[in-house]
PDB file of C-alpha atoms and ligand atoms in Angstrom:
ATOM      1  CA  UNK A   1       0.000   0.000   0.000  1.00  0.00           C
ATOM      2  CA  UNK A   2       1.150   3.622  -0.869  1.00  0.00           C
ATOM      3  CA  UNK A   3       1.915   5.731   1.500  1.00  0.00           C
ATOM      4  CA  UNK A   4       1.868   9.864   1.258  1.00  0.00           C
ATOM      5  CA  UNK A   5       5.006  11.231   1.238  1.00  0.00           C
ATOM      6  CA  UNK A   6       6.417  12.309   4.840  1.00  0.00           C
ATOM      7  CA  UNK A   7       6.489  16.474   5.036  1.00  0.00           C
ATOM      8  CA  UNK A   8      10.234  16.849   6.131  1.00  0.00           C
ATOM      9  CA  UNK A   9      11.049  17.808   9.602  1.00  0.00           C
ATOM     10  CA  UNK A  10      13.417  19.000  10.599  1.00  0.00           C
ATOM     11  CA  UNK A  11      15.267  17.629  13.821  1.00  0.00           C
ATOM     12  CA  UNK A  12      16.150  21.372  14.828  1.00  0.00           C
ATOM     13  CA  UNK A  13      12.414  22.122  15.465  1.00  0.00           C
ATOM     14  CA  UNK A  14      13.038  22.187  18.926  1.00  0.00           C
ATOM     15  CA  UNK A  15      15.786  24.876  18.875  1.00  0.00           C
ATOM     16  CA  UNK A  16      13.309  26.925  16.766  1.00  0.00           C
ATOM     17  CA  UNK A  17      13.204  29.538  19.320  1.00  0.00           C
ATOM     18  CA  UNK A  18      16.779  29.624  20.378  1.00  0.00           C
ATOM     19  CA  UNK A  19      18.058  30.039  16.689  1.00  0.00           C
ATOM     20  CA  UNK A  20      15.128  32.971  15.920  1.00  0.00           C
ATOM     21  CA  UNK A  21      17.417  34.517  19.115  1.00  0.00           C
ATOM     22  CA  UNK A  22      21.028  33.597  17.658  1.00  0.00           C
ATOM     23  CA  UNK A  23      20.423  36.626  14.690  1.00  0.00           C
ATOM     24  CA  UNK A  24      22.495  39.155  16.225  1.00  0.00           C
ATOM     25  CA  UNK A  25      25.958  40.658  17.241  1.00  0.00           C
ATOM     26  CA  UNK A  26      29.092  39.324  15.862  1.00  0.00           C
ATOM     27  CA  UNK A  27      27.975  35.750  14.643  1.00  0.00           C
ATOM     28  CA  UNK A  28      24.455  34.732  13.784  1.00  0.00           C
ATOM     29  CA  UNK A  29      23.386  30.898  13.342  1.00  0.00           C
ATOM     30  CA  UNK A  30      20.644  29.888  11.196  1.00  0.00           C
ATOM     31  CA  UNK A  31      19.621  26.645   9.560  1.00  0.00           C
ATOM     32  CA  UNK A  32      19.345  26.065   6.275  1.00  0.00           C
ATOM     33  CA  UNK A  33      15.963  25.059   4.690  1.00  0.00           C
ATOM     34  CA  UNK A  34      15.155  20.511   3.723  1.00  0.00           C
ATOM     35  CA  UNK A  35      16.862  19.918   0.420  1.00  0.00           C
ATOM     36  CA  UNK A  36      17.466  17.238  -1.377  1.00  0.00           C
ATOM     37  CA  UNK A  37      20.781  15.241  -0.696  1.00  0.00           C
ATOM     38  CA  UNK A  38      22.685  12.634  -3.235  1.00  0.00           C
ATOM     39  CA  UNK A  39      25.477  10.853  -2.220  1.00  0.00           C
ATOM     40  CA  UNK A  40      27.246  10.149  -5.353  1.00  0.00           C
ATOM     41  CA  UNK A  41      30.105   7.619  -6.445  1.00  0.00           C
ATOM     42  CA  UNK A  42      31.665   6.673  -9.525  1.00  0.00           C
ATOM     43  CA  UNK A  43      34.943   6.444 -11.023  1.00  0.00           C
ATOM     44  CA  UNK A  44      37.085   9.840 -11.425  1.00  0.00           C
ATOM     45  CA  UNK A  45      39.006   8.387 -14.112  1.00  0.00           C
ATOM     46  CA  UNK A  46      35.772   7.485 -15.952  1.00  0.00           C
ATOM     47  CA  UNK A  47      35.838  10.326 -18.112  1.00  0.00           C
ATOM     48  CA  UNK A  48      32.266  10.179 -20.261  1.00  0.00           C
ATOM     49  CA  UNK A  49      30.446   9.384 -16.044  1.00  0.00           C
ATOM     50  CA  UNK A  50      32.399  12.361 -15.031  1.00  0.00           C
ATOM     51  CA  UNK A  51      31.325  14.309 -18.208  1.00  0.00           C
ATOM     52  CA  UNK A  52      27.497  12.960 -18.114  1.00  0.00           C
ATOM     53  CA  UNK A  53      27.258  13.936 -14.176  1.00  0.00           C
ATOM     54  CA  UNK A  54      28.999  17.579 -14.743  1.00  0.00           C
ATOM     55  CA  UNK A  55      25.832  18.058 -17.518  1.00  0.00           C
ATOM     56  CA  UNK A  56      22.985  17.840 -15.463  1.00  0.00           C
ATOM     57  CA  UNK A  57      24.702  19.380 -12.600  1.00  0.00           C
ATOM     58  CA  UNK A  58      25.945  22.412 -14.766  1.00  0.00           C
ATOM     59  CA  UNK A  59      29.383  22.370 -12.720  1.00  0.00           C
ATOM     60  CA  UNK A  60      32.288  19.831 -12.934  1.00  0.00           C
ATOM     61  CA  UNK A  61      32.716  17.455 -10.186  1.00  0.00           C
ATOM     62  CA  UNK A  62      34.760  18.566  -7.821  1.00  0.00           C
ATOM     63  CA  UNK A  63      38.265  16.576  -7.938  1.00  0.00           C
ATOM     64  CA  UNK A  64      40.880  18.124  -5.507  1.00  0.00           C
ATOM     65  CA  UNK A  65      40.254  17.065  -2.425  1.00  0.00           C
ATOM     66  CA  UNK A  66      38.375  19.280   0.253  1.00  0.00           C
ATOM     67  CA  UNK A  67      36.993  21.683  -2.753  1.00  0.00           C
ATOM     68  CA  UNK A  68      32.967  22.314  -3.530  1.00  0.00           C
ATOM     69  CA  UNK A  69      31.697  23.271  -6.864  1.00  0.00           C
ATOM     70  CA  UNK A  70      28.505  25.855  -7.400  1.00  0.00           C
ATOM     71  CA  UNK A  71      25.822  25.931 -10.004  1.00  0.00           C
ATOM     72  CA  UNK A  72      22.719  28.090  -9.197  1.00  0.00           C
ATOM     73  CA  UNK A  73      21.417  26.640  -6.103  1.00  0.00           C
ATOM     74  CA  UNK A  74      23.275  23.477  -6.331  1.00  0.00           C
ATOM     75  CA  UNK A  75      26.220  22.200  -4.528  1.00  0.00           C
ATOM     76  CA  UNK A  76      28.442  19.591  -5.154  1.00  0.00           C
ATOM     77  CA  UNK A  77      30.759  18.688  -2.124  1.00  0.00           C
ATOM     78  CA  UNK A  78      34.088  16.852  -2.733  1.00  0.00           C
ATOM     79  CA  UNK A  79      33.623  13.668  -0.091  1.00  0.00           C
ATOM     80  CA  UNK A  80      36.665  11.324  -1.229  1.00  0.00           C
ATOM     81  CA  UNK A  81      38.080  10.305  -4.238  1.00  0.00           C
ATOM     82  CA  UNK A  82      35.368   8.588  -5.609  1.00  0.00           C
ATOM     83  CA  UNK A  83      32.369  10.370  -3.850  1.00  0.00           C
ATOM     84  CA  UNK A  84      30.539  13.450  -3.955  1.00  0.00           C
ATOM     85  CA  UNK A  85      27.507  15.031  -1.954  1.00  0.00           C
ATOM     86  CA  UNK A  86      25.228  16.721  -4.209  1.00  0.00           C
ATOM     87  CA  UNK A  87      22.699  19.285  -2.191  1.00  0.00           C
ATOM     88  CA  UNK A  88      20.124  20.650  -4.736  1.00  0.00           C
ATOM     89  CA  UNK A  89      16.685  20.494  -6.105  1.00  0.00           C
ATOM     90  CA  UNK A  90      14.835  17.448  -5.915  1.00  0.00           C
ATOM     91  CA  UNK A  91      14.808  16.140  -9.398  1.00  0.00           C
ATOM     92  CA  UNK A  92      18.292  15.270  -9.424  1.00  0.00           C
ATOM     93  CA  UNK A  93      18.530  11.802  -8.460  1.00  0.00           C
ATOM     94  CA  UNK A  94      16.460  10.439 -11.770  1.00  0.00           C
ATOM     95  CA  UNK A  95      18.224  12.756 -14.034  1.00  0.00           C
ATOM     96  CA  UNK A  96      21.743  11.349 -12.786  1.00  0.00           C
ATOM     97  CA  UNK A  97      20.363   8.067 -12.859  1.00  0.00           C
ATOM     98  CA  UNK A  98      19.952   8.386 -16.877  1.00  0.00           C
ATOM     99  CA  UNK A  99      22.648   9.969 -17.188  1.00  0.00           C
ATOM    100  CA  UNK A 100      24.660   7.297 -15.483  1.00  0.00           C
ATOM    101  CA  UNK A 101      22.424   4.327 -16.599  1.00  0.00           C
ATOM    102  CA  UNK A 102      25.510   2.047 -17.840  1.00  0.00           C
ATOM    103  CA  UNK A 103      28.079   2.925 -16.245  1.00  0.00           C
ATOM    104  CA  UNK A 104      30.012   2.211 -12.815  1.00  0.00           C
ATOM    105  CA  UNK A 105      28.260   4.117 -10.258  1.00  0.00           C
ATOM    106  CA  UNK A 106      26.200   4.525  -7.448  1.00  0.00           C
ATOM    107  CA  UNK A 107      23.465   7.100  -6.285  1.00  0.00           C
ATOM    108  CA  UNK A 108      21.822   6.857  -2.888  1.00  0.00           C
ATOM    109  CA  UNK A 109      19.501   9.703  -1.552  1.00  0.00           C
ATOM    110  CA  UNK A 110      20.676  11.104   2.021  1.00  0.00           C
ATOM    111  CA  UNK A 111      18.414  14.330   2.065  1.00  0.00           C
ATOM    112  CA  UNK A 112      16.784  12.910   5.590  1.00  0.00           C
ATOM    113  CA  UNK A 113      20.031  11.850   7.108  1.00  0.00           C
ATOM    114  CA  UNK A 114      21.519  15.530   7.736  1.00  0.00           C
ATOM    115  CA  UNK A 115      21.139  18.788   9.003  1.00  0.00           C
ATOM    116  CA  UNK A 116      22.858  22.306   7.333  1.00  0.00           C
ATOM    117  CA  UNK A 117      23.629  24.857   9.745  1.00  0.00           C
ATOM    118  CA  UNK A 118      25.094  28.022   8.262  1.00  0.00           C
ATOM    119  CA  UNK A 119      27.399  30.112  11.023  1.00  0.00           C
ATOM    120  CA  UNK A 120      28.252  33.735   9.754  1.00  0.00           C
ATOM    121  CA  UNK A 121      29.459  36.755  11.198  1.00  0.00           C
ATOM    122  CA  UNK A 122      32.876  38.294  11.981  1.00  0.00           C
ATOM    123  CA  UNK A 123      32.943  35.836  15.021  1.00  0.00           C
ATOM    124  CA  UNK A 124      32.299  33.092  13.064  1.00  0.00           C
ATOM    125  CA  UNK A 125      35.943  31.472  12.873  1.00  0.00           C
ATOM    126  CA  UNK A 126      36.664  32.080  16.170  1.00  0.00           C
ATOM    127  CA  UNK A 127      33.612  30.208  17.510  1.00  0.00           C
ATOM    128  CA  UNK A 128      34.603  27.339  15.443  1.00  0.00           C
ATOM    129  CA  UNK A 129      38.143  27.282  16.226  1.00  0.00           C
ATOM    130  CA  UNK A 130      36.894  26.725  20.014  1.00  0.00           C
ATOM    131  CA  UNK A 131      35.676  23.118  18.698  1.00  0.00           C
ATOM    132  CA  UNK A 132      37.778  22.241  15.568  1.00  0.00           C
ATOM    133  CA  UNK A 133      41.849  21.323  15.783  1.00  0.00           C
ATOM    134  CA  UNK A 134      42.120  22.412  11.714  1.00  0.00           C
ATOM    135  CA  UNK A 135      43.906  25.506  11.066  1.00  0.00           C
ATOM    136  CA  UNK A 136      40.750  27.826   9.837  1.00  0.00           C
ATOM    137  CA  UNK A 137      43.045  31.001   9.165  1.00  0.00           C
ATOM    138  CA  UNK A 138      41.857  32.170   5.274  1.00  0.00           C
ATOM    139  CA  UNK A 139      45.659  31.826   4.485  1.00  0.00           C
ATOM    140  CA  UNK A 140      44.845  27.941   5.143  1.00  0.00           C
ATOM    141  CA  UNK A 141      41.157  28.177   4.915  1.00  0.00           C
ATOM    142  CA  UNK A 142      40.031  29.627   1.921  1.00  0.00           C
ATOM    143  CA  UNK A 143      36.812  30.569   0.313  1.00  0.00           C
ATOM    144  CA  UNK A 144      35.398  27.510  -1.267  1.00  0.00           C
ATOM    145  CA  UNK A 145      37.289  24.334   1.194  1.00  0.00           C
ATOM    146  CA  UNK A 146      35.255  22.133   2.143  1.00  0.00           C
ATOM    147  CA  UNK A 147      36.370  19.756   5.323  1.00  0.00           C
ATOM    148  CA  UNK A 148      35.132  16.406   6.600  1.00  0.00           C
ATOM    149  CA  UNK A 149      36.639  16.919  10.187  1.00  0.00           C
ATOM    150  CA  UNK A 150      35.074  16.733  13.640  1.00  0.00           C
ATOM    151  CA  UNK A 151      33.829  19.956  15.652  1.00  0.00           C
ATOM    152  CA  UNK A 152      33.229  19.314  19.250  1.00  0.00           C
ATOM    153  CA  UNK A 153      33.783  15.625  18.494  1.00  0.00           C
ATOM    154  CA  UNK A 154      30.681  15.435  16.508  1.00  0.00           C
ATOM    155  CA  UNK A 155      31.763  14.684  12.386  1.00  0.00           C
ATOM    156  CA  UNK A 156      30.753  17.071  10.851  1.00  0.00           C
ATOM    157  CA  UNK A 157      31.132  18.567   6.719  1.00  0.00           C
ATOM    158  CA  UNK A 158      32.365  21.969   7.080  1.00  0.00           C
ATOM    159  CA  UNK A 159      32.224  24.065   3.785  1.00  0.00           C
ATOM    160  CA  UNK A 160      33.158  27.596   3.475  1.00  0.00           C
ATOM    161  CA  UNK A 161      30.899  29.222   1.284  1.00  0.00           C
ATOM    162  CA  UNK A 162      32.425  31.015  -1.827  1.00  0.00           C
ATOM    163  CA  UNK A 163      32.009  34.571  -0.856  1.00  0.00           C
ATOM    164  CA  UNK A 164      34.079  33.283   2.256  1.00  0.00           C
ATOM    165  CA  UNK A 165      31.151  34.867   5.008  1.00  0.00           C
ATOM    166  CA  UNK A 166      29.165  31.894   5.652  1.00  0.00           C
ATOM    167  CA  UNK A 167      30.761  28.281   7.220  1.00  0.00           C
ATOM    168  CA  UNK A 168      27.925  25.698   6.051  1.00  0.00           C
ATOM    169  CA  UNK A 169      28.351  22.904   8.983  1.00  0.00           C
ATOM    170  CA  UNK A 170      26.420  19.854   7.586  1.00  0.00           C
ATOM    171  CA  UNK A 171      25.687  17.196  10.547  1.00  0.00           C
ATOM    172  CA  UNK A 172      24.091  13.699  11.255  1.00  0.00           C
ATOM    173  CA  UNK A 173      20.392  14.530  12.546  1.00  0.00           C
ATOM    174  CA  UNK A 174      21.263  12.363  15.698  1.00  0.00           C
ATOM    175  CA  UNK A 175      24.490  14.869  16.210  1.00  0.00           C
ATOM    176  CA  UNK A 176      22.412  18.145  14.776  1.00  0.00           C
ATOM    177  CA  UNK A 177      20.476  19.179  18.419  1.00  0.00           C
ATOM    178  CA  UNK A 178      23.599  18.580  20.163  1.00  0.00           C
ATOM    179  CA  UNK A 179      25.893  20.337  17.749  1.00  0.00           C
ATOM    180  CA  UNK A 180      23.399  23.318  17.400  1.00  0.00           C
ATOM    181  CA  UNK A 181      23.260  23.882  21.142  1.00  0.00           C
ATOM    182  CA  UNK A 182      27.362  23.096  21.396  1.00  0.00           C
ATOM    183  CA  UNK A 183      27.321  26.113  18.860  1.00  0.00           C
ATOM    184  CA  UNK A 184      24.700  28.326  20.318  1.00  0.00           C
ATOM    185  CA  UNK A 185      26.513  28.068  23.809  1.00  0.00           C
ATOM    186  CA  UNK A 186      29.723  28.635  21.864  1.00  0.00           C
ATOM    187  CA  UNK A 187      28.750  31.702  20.245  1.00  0.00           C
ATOM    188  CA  UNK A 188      26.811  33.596  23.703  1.00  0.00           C
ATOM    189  CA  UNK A 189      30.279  36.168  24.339  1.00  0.00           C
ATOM    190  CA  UNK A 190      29.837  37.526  20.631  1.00  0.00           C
ATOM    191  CA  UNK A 191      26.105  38.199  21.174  1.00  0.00           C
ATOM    192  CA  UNK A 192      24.485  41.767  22.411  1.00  0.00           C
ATOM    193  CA  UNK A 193      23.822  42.024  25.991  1.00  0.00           C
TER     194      UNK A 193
ATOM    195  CA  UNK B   1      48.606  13.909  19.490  1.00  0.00           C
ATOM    196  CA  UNK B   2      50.130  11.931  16.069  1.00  0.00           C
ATOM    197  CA  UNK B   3      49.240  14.125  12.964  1.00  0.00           C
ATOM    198  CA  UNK B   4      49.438  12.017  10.034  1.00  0.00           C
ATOM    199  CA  UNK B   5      48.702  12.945   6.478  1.00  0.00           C
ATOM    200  CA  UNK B   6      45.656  11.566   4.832  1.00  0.00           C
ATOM    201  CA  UNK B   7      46.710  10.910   0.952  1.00  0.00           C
ATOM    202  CA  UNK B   8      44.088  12.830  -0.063  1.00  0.00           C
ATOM    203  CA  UNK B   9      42.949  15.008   2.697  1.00  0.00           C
ATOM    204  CA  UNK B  10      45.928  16.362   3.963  1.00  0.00           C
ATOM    205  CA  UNK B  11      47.009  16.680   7.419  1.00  0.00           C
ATOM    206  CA  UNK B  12      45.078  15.946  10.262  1.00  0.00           C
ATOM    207  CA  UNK B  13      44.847  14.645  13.840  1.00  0.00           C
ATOM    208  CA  UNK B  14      44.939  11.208  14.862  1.00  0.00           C
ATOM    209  CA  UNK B  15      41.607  11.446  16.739  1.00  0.00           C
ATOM    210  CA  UNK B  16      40.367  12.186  13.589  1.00  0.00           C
ATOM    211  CA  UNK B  17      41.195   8.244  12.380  1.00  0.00           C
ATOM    212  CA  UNK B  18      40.976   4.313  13.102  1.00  0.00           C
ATOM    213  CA  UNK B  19      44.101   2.413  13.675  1.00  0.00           C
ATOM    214  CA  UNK B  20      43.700  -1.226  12.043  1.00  0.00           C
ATOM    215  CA  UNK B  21      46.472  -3.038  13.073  1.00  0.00           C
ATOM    216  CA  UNK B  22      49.641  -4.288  10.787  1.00  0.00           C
ATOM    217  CA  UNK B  23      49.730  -4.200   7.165  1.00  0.00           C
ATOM    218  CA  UNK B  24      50.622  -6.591   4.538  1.00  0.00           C
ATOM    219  CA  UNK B  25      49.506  -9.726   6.110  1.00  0.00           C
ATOM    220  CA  UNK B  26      48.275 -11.809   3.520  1.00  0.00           C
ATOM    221  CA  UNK B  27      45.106 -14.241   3.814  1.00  0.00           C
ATOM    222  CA  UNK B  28      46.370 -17.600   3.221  1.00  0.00           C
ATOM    223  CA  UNK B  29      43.880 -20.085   1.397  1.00  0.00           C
ATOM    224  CA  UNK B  30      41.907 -21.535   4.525  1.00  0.00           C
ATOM    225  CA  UNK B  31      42.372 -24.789   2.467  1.00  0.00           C
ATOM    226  CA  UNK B  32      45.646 -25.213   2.016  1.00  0.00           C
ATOM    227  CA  UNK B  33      47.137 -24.094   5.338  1.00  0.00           C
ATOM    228  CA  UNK B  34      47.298 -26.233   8.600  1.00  0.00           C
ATOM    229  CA  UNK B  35      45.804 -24.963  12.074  1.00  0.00           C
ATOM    230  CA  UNK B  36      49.856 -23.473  12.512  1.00  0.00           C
ATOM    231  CA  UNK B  37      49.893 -21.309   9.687  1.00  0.00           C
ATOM    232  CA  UNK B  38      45.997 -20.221  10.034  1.00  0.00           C
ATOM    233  CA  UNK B  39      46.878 -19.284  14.201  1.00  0.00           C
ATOM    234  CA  UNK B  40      50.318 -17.482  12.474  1.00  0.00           C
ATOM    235  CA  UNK B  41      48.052 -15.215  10.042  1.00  0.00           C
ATOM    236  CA  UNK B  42      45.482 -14.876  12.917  1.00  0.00           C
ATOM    237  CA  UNK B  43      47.310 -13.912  15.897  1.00  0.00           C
ATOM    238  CA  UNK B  44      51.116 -13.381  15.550  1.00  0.00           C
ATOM    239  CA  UNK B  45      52.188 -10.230  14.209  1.00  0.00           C
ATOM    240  CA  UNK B  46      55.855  -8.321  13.961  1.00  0.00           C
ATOM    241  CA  UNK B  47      55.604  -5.847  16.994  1.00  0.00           C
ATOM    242  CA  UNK B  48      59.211  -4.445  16.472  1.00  0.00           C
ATOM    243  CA  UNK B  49      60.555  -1.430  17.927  1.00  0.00           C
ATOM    244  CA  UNK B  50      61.680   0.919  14.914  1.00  0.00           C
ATOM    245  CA  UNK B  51      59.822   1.247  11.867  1.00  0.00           C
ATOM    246  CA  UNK B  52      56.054  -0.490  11.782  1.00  0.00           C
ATOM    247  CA  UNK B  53      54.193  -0.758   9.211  1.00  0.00           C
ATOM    248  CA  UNK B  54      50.260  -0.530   9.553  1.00  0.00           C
ATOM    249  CA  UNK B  55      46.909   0.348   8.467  1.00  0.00           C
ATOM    250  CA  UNK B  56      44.962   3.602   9.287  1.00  0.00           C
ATOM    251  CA  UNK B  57      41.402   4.866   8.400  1.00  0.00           C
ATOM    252  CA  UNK B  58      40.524   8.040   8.169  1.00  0.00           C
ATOM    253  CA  UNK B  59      37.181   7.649  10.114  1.00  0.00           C
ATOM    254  CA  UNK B  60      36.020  11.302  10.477  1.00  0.00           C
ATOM    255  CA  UNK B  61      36.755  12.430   7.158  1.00  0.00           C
ATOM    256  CA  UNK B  62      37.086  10.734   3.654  1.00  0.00           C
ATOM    257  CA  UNK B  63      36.678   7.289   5.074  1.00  0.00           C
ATOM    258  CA  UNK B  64      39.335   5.715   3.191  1.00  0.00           C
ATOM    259  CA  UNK B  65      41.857   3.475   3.960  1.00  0.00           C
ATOM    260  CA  UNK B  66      45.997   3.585   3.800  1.00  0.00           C
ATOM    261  CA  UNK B  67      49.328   2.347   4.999  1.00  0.00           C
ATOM    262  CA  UNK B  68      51.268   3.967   7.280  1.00  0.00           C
ATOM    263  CA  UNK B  69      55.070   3.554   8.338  1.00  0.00           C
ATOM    264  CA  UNK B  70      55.892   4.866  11.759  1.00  0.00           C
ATOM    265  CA  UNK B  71      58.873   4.459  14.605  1.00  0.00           C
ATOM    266  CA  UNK B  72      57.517   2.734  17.529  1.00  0.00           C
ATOM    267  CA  UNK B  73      60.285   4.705  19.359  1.00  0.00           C
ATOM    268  CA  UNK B  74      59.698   8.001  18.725  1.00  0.00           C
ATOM    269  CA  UNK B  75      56.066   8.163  16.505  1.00  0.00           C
ATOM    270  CA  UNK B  76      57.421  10.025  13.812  1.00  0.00           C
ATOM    271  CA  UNK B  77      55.481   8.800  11.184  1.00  0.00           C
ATOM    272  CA  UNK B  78      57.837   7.973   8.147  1.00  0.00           C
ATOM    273  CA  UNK B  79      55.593   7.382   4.882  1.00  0.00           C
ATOM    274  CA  UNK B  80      52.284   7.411   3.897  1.00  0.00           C
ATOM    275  CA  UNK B  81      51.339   4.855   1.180  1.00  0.00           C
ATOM    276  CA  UNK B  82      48.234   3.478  -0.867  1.00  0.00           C
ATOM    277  CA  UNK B  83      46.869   0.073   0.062  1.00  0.00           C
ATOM    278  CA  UNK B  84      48.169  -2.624  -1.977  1.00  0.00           C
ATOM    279  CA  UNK B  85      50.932  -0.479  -2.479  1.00  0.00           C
ATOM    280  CA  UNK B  86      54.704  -2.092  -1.894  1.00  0.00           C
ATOM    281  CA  UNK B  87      56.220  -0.926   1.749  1.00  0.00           C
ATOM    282  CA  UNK B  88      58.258   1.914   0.608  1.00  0.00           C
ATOM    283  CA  UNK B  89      62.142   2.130   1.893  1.00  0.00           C
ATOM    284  CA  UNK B  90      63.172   4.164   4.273  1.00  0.00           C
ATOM    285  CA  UNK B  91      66.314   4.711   6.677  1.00  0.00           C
ATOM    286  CA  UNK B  92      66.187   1.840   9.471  1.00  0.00           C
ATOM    287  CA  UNK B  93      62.867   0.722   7.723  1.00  0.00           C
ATOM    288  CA  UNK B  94      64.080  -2.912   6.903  1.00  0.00           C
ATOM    289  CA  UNK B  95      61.405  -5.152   8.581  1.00  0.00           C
ATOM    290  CA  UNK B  96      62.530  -7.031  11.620  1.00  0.00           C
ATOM    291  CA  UNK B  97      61.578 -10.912  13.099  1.00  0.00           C
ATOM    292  CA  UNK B  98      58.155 -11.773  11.562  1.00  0.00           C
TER     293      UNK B  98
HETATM  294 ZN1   ZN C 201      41.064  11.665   4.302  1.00  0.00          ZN
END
């Protein structure tokens, strides 16, 4: 028997309130709205998969590691050498599918499995560096790296957006309440009075 | 703290992988080998003190895994090297006893 499709929730509901509050001062915290997540693999040095995936995502996977690539609202996230996270609109998983269809490769849908939280603010590196040992310095750091690391032990993808103001911090759900608070706790010296 | 270099990810902390033990012990065929050389690939392994070879996993980021040689003595970790890859030389690297 069918079922209706579940409305996404997120698991940050809770901290609804305490986020709405987190939108001042020298680092704000906000979470980023349910999209759809692919976790992609196939075989870098399978030129015509790599070319057939880079046209429907209208950017180029990603190859050096701890890079992103940007097309419109999409975002493809270098995961290893062989695997990519693809955040986007929905539609994407049957389009790569055809696109793939015959070649080495693999496509599973992850959109319920994490949470994006998006830290910004002048602030912002130093309330990460009290929970991450990787040197975030810009000189080290730059606009566009994107990290698998851990940040107050949780694992966590951390992926500085391109215009460099925003760290995207993409979490387990299980990890996302604890992580959020972690943060929010994290960030209370930098916020008005 | 070790830092060791992820092939592909670069530099980061140990806490940030799995250890898996020593590398390049090969599976012999379960049929061909008696109950001494099945306990041998089971339990005994080099444990020298110098230059180790071994297996890492780097759990909290790209999930892959790699070889590794590093001094028992001091932990200064000497190479970094794919799986399946050869153990690379290195200065007092020659494998002792096993
Ligand atoms: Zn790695």
């Amino acid at each position: 028997m069918a079922e209706a499709p579940a409305t996404p929730r997120s698991p940050l509901a809770g901290l609804a309130g305490a986020l709405a509050g987190a939108q001042a001062g020298g680092v704000t915290l906000t979470e980023r709205p349910a999209r759809a997540r692919l976790n992609l693999r196939l075989d870098p040095e399978d030129e015509e998969a790599l070319a057939a995936a880079a046209a429907v995502l209208g950017a180029a996977l990603p190859l050096a590691p701890n890079t992103a690539a940007s097309a419109g609202d999409r975002t493809v996230l270098w995961l290893g050498p062989d695997e990519w996270l693809v955040t986007g609109p929905a539609a994407e998983a049957d389009m790569l599918t055809g696109a793939l269809a015959g070649r080495h490769h693999a496509i599973t849908d992850v959109s319920a499995m994490y949470a994006t939280l998006a830290l910004s603010g002048a602030n912002a590196r130093e309330v990460l560096m009290k929970g991450c040992r990787l040197d975030l310095h810009p000189r080290a750091f730059a606009a566009g790296t994107c990290v698998q690391t851990a940040l107050a032990r949780a694992q966590v993808i951390l992926h500085r957006s391109g215009n460099g103001q925003t760290y995207e911090i993409t979490v387990r759900n299980s990890f996302s309440v604890y992580l959020a608070t972690w943060l929010l706790d994290a960030m209370a010296e930098y916020r008005p009075a | 703290m070790l830092w060791i270099d992820c092939p592909w990810c670069g530099a980061r902390p140990e806490t940030e992988y799995r250890y898996g033990g020593e590398a390049h012990i090969a599976r012999p065929d379960p049929a061909a080998t008696d109950d001494a050389g099945w306990a041998d690939y089971l339990f005994m392994r080099t444990n020298p003190k110098g230059v180790h070879a071994e297996r890492w996993m780097h759990r909290e980021g790209c999930r892959r895994w790699f070889n590794v040689l590093r001094s028992t003595v001091n932990n200064e970790v000497l190479a970094v090297y794919p799986m399946g890859a050869p153990r690379p030389d290195v200065p007092g690297g020659e494998a002792e006893g096993g």
